[in-house]
Coordinates of C-alpha atoms and ligand atoms in Angstrom, one line a residue:
X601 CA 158.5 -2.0 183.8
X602 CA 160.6 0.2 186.0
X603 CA 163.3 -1.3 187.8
X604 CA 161.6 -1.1 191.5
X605 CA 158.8 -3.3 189.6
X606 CA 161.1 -6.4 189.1
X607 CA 162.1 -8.9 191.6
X608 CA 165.2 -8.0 193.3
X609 CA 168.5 -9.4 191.9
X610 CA 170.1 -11.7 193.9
X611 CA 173.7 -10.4 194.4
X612 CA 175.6 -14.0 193.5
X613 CA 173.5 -16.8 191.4
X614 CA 173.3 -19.1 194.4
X615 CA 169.8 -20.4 194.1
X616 CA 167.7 -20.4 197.3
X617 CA 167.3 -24.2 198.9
X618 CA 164.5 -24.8 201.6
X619 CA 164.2 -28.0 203.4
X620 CA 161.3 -30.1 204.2
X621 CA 161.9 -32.8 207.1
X622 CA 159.4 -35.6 207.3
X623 CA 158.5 -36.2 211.0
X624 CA 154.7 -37.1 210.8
X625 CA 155.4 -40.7 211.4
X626 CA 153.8 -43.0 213.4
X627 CA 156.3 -45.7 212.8
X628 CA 156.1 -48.3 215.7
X629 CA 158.9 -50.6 214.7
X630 CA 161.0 -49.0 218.2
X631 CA 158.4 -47.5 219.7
X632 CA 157.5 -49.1 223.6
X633 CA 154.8 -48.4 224.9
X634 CA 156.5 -45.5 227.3
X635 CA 158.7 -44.1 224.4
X636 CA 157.5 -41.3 222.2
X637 CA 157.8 -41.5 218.4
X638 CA 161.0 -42.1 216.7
X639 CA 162.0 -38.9 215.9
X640 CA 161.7 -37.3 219.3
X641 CA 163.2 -40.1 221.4
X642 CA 166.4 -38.7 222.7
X643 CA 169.9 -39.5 221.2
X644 CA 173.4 -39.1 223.0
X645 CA 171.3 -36.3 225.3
X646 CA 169.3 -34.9 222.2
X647 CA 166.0 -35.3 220.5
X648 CA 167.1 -37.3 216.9
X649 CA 164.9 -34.3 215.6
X650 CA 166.7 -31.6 216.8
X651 CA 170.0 -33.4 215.6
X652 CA 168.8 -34.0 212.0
X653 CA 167.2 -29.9 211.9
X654 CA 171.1 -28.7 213.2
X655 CA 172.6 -30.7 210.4
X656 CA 170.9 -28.7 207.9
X657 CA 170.3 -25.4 210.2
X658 CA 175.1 -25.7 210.0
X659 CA 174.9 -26.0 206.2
X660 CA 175.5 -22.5 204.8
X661 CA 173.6 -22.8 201.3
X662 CA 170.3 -23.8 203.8
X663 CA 167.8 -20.7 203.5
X664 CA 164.9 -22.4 205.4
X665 CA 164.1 -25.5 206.8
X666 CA 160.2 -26.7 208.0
X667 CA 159.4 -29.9 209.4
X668 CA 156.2 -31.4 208.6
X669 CA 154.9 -33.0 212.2
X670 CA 151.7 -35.1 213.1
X671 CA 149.0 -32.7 214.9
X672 CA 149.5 -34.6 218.1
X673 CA 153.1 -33.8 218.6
X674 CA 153.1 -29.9 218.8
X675 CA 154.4 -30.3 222.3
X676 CA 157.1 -32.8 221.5
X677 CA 158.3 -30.6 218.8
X678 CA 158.1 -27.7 220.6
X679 CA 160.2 -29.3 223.0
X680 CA 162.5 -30.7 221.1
X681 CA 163.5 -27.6 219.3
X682 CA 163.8 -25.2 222.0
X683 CA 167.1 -24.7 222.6
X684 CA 167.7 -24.1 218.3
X685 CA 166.9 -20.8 218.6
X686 CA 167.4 -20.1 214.5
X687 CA 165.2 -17.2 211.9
X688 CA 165.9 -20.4 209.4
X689 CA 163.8 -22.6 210.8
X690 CA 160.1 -22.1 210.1
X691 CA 156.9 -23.3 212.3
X692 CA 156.1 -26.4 211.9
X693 CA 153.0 -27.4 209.9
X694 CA 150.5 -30.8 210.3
X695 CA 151.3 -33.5 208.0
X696 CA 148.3 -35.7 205.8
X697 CA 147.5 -39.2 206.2
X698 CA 150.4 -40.5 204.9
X699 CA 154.2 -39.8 203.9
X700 CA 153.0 -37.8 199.8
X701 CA 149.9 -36.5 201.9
X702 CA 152.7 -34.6 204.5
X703 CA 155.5 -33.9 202.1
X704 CA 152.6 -32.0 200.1
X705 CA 151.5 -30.3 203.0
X706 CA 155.3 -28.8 203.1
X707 CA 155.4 -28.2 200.0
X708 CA 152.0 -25.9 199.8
X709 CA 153.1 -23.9 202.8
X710 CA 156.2 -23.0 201.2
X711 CA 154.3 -21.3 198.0
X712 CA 154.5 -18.2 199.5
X713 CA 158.0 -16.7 199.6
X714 CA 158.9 -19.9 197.2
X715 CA 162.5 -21.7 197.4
X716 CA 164.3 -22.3 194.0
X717 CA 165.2 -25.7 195.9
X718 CA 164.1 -28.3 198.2
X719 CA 165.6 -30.8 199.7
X720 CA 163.0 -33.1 201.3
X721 CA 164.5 -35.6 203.9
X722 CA 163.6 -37.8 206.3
X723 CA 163.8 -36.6 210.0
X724 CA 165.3 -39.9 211.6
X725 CA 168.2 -39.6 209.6
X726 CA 170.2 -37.5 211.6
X727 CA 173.8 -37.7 210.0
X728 CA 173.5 -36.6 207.4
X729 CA 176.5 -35.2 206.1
X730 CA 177.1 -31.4 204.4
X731 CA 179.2 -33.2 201.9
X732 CA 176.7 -35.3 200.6
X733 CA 173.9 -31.9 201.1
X734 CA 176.6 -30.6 198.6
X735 CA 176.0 -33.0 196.0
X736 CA 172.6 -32.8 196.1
X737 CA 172.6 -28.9 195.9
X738 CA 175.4 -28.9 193.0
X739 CA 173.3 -31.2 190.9
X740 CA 170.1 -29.7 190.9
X741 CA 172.2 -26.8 189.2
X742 CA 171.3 -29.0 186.4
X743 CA 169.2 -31.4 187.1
X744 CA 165.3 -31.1 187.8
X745 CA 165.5 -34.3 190.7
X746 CA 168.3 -35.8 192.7
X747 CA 168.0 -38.7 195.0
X748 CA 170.7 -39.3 197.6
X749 CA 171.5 -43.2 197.9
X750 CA 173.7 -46.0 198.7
X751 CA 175.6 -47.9 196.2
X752 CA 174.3 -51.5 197.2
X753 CA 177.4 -53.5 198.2
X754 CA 175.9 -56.6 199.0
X755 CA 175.2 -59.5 196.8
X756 CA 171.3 -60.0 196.7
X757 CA 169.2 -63.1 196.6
X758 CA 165.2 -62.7 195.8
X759 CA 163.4 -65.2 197.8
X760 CA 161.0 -67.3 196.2
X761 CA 157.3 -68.3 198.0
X762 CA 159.2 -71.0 200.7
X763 CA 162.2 -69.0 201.6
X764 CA 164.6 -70.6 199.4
X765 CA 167.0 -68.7 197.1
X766 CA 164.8 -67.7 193.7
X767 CA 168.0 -66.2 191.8
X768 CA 171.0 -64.3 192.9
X769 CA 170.0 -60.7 191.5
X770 CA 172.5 -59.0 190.0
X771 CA 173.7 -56.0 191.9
X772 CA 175.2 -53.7 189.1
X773 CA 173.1 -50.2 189.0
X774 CA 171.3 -51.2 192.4
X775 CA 170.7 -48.7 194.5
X776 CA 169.2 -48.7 198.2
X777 CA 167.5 -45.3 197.9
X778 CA 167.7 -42.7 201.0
X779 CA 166.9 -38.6 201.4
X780 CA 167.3 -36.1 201.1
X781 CA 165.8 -36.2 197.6
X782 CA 166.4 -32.7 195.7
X783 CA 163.7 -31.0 193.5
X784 CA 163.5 -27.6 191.7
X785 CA 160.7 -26.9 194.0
X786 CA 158.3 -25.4 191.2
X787 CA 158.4 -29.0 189.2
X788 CA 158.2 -31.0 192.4
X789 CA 155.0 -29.4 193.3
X790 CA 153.3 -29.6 190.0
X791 CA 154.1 -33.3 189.7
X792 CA 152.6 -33.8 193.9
X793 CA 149.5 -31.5 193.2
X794 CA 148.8 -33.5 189.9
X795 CA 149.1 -36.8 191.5
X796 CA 146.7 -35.7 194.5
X797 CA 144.5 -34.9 191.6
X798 CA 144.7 -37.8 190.4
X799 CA 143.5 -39.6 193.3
X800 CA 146.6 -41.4 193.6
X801 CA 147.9 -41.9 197.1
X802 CA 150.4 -43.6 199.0
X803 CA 153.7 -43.3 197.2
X804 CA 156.5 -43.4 199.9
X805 CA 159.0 -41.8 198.2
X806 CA 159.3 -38.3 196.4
X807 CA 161.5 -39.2 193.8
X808 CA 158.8 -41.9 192.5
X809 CA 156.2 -38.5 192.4
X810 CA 159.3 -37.0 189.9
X811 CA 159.5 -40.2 188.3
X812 CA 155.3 -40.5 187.5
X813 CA 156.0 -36.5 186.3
X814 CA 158.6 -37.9 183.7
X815 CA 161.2 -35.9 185.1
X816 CA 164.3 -37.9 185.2
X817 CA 165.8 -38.4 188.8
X818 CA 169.7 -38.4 189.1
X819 CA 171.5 -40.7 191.9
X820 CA 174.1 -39.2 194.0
X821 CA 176.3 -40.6 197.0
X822 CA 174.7 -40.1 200.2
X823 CA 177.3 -41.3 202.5
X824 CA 177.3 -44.5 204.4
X825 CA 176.7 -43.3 207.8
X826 CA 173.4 -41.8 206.5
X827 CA 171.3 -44.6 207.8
X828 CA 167.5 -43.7 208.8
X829 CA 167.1 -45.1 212.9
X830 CA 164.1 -47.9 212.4
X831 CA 164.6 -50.5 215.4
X832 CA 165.9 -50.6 218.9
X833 CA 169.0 -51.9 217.7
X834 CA 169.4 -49.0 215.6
X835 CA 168.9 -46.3 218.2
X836 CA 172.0 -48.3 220.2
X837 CA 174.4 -48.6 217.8
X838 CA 173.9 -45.1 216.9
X839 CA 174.2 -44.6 221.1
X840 CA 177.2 -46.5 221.0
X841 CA 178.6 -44.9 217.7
X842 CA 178.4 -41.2 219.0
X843 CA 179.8 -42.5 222.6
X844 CA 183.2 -43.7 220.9
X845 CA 183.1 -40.3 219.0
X846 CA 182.5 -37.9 222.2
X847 CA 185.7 -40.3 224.2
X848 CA 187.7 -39.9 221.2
X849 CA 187.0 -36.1 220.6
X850 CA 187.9 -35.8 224.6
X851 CA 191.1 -37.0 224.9
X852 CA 192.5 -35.4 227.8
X853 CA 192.1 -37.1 231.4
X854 CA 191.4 -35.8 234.4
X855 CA 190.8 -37.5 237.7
X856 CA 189.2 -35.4 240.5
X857 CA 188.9 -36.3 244.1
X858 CA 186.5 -34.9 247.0
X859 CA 186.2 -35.1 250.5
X860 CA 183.2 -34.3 253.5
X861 CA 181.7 -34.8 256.6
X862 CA 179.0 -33.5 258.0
X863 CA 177.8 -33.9 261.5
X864 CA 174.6 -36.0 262.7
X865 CA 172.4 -35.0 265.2
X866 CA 169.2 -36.2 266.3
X867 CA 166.5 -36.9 263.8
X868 CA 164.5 -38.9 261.4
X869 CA 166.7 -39.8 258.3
X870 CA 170.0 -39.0 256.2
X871 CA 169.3 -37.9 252.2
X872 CA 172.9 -40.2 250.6
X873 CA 173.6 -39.8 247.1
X874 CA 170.4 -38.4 246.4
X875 CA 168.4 -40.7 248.2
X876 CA 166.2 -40.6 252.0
X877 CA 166.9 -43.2 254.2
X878 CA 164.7 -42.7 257.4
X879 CA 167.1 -43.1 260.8
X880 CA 167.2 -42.1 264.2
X881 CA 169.8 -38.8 263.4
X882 CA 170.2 -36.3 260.4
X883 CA 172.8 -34.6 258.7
X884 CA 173.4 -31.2 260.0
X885 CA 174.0 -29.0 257.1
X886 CA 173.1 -25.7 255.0
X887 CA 171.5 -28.1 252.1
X888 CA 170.0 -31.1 252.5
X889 CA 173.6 -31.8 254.0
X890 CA 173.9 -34.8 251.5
X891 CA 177.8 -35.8 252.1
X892 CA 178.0 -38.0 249.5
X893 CA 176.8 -35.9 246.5
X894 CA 179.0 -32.8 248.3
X895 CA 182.3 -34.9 248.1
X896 CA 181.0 -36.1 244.1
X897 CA 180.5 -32.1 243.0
X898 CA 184.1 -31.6 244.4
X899 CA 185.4 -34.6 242.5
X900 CA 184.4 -33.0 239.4
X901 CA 185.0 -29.5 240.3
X902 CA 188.5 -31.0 241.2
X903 CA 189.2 -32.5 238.0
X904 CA 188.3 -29.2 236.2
X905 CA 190.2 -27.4 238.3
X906 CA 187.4 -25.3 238.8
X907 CA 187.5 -24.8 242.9
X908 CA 184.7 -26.5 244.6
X909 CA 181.2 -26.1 246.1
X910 CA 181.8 -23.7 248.6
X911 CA 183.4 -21.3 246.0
X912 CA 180.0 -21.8 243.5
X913 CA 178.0 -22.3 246.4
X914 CA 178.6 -20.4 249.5
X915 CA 176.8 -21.3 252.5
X916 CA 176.1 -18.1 253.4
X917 CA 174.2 -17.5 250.4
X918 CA 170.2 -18.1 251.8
X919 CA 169.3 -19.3 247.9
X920 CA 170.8 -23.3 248.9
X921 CA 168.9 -22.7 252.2
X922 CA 167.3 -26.8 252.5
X923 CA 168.4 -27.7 248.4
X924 CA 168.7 -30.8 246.8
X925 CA 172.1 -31.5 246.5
X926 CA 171.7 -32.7 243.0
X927 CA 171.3 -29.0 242.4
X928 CA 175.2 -28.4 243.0
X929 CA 175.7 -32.0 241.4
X930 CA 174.1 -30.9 238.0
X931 CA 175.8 -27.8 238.0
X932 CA 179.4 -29.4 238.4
X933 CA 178.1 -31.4 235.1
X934 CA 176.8 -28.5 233.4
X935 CA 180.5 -27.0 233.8
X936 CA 181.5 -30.1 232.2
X937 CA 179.5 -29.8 229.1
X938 CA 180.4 -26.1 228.9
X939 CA 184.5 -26.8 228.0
X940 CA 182.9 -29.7 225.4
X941 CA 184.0 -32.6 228.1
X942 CA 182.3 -35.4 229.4
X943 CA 181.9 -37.0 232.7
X944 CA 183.6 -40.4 231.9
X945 CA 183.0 -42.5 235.8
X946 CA 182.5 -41.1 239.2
X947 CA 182.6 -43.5 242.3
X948 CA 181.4 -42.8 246.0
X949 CA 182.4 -43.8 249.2
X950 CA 180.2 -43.2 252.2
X951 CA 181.6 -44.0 255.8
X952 CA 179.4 -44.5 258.4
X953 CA 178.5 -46.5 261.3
X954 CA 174.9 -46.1 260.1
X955 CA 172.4 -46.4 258.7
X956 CA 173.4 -49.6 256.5
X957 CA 173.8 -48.3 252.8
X958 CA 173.9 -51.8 251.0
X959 CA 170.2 -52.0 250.6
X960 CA 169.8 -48.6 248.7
X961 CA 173.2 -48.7 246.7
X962 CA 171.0 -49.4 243.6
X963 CA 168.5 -46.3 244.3
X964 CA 171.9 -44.1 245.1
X965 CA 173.5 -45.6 242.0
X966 CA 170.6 -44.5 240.0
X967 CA 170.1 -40.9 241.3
X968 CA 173.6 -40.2 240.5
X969 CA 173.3 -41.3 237.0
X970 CA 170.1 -39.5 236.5
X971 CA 171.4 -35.9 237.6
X972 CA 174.8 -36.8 235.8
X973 CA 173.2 -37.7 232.8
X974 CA 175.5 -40.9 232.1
X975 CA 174.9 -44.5 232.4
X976 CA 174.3 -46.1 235.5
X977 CA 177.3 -48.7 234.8
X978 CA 179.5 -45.4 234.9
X979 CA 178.8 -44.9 238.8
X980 CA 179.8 -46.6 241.4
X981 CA 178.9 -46.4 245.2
X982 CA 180.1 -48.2 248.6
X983 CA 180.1 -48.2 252.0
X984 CA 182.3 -48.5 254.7
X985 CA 181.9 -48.6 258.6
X986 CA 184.8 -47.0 260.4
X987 CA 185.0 -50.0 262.5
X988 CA 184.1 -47.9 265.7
X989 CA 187.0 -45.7 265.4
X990 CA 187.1 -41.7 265.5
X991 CA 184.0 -39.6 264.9
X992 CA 182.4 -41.8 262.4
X993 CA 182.8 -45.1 264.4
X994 CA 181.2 -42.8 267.3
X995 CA 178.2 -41.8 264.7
X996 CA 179.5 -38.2 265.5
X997 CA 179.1 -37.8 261.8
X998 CA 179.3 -39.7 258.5
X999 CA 182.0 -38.8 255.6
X1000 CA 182.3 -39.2 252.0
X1001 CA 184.6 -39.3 249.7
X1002 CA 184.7 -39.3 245.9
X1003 CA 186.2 -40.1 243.1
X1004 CA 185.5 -38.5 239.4
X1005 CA 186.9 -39.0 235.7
X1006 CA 186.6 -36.1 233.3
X1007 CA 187.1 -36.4 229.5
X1008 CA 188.1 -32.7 228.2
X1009 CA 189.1 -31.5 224.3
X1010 CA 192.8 -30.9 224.1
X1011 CA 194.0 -27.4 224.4
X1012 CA 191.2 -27.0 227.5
X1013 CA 193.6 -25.6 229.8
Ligands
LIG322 MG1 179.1 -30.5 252.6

């Protein structure tokens, strides 16, 4: 055979590694009825998907990665993913009736262009760690099937029939058994395709399909913070974990402070913090003149030392001719994000004559939080009268001023 005729040499012996996430789930253990499946709920601002696809998509020794989704949830997916932008990731393809049905399904649209490796993993375990992708890689130098697990660490009772204690099980060589599970993709798929034959169905876990193929499957450390998200409670301590790790990562403090007015004149309402609240005068302005939310986008501009809203915004520009102030809000956040901070607190104070704020300081409170993107327990909003005094005690105008806390990576300037 001449030399053109044989398959190209690889220039090092690094074996190519594709990876199939599982995401065909219906699992309704924290579903509500207005949530979407697990997998594409949002975490600390980000689809879990998308999180779990970047873990492998930042390991170098990762060729390919596919996700196996349910039919229903192209749009989900598609949404979720948008901003990955990465060759490695393939389109995704429909899962089967059930977890071996879909992690087949992967596995048969990988035959063309076939990986030495494949991890397969479950896509609502999102932290993963490359260390423990490592060991799974390094052992399948030599081994045909790795699963990734936990050491159990607990002592463990098996109940009998009435809930008592049956025996205390001995918890030497227990394992609690998580992905990704490793394969030499070639045996992986013979043992799957032989089992469909087979009529067998139903087997939840890939390493049992090795097993049944009498391949022998080697355990390997999968970390402890590898935990698949199942319940509500999950999903906030996970919320709560990767909060502490953002604060910690942002170390550096920054308190910003704004200040407006803006003039009334006759009309039918004032938009506040985001929020219309009909009244006998308006806000004269370029936008929709929304004080409160001007004075928040200089808080935060402030504590960035980033100038403020008329330098990002000039008035004179036709473009913010009527906008929604949340507009210049949401950009002051996106400049946040952008040097890797996070918006920590912001606090409001409107001072007017009228109208009264008090009954719509839950609907402001609310709105900010939404086009901030933090909890509503991080903002705060009052309301002052100026006790008659000056051009807001003579409902001349109404002013605004703001408070904002900025978390920012050291070394941020
Ligand atoms: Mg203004």
């Amino acid at each position: 055979m001449p030399p053109s005729m044989t398959s190209p040499a690889r220039p090092s012996a690094r074996p190519t590694v594709a990876v199939i996430l599982v995401a065909a789930g219906r699992g309704a253990r924290a579903a509500s009825a207005d949530a979407p499946p697990k997998q594409y709920r949002q975490l600390h601002g980000q689809p879990v998907i998308a999180r779990t696809i970047s873990a492998f998509l930042d390991h170098p020794g990762v060729d390919r990665v596919l996700v196996v989704i349910h039919p229903d949830d192209r749009d989900l997916y598609a949404g979720a993913v948008a901003g990955l932008g990465d060759p490695r990731l393939s389109l995704p393809v429909a899962g089967g009736v059930d977890r071996q049905a879909s992690c087949l399904a992967g596995l048969a649209a990988l035959a063309v262009d076939a990986p030495d490796l494949v991890l397969i993993h479950d896509a609502v375990r999102p932290f993963i760690r490359r260390d423990a992708i490592d060991r799974v890689i390094e052992a399948l130098g030599r081994e045909v099937a790795v699963l990734c697990g936990m050491p159990v660490i607990d002592t463990v009772k098996r109940a009998d029939a009435a809930g008592y204690v049956g025996e205390t099980v001995p918890r030497e060589g227990l394992w609690r058994a998580a992905t990704p599970q490793g394969f030499r993709y070639a045996e992986i798929t013979t043992a799957h395709r032989a089992l469909a034959a087979r009529g067998v169905t139903g087997v939840t876990d890939d390493a049992a399909v090795a097993e049944m193929a009498g391949h022998r499957v080697l355990l390997v450390d999968g970390g402890a913070d590898n935990v698949k998200l199942t319940t509500v409670e999950d999903f906030e301590m996970a919320e709560q974990h990767l909060t502490a790790e953002a604060f910690l990562a942002c170390p550096d403090v920054r308190v910003g402070t704004g200040y407006d007015v803006h003039v009334l004149e006759p009309g039918d309402g004032v938009t506040l913090s985001g929020v219309f609240i009909p009244h006998d005068q308006r806000l004269k302005g370029h936008s929709d003149a929304d004080v409160a939310l001007h004075a928040l986008t200089d808080a935060i501009l402030g504590a960035l030392g980033d100038g403020d809203i008329g330098k990002h915004f000039p008035p004179s520009d036709d473009r913010w001719r009527g906008a929604a102030s949340t507009l210049f809000l949401k950009d002051a956040v996106r400049r946040v994000a952008e040097r890797g901070g996070i918006l920590a607190h912001c606090d409001v104070t409107i001072i007017a004559e009228a109208p009264k704020v008090g009954p719509h300081r839950e609907a402001m409170r609310a709105a900010i939080a939404k086009a901030c993107g933090i909890s509503i327990d991080r903002v705060g909003v009052k309301a002052t009268t100026n006790e008659g005094l000056g051009f807001a005690g003579r409902r001349e105008g109404i002013a605004a001023i703001a408070a904002a806390t900025v978390r920012l990576p050291l070394g941020n300037g």
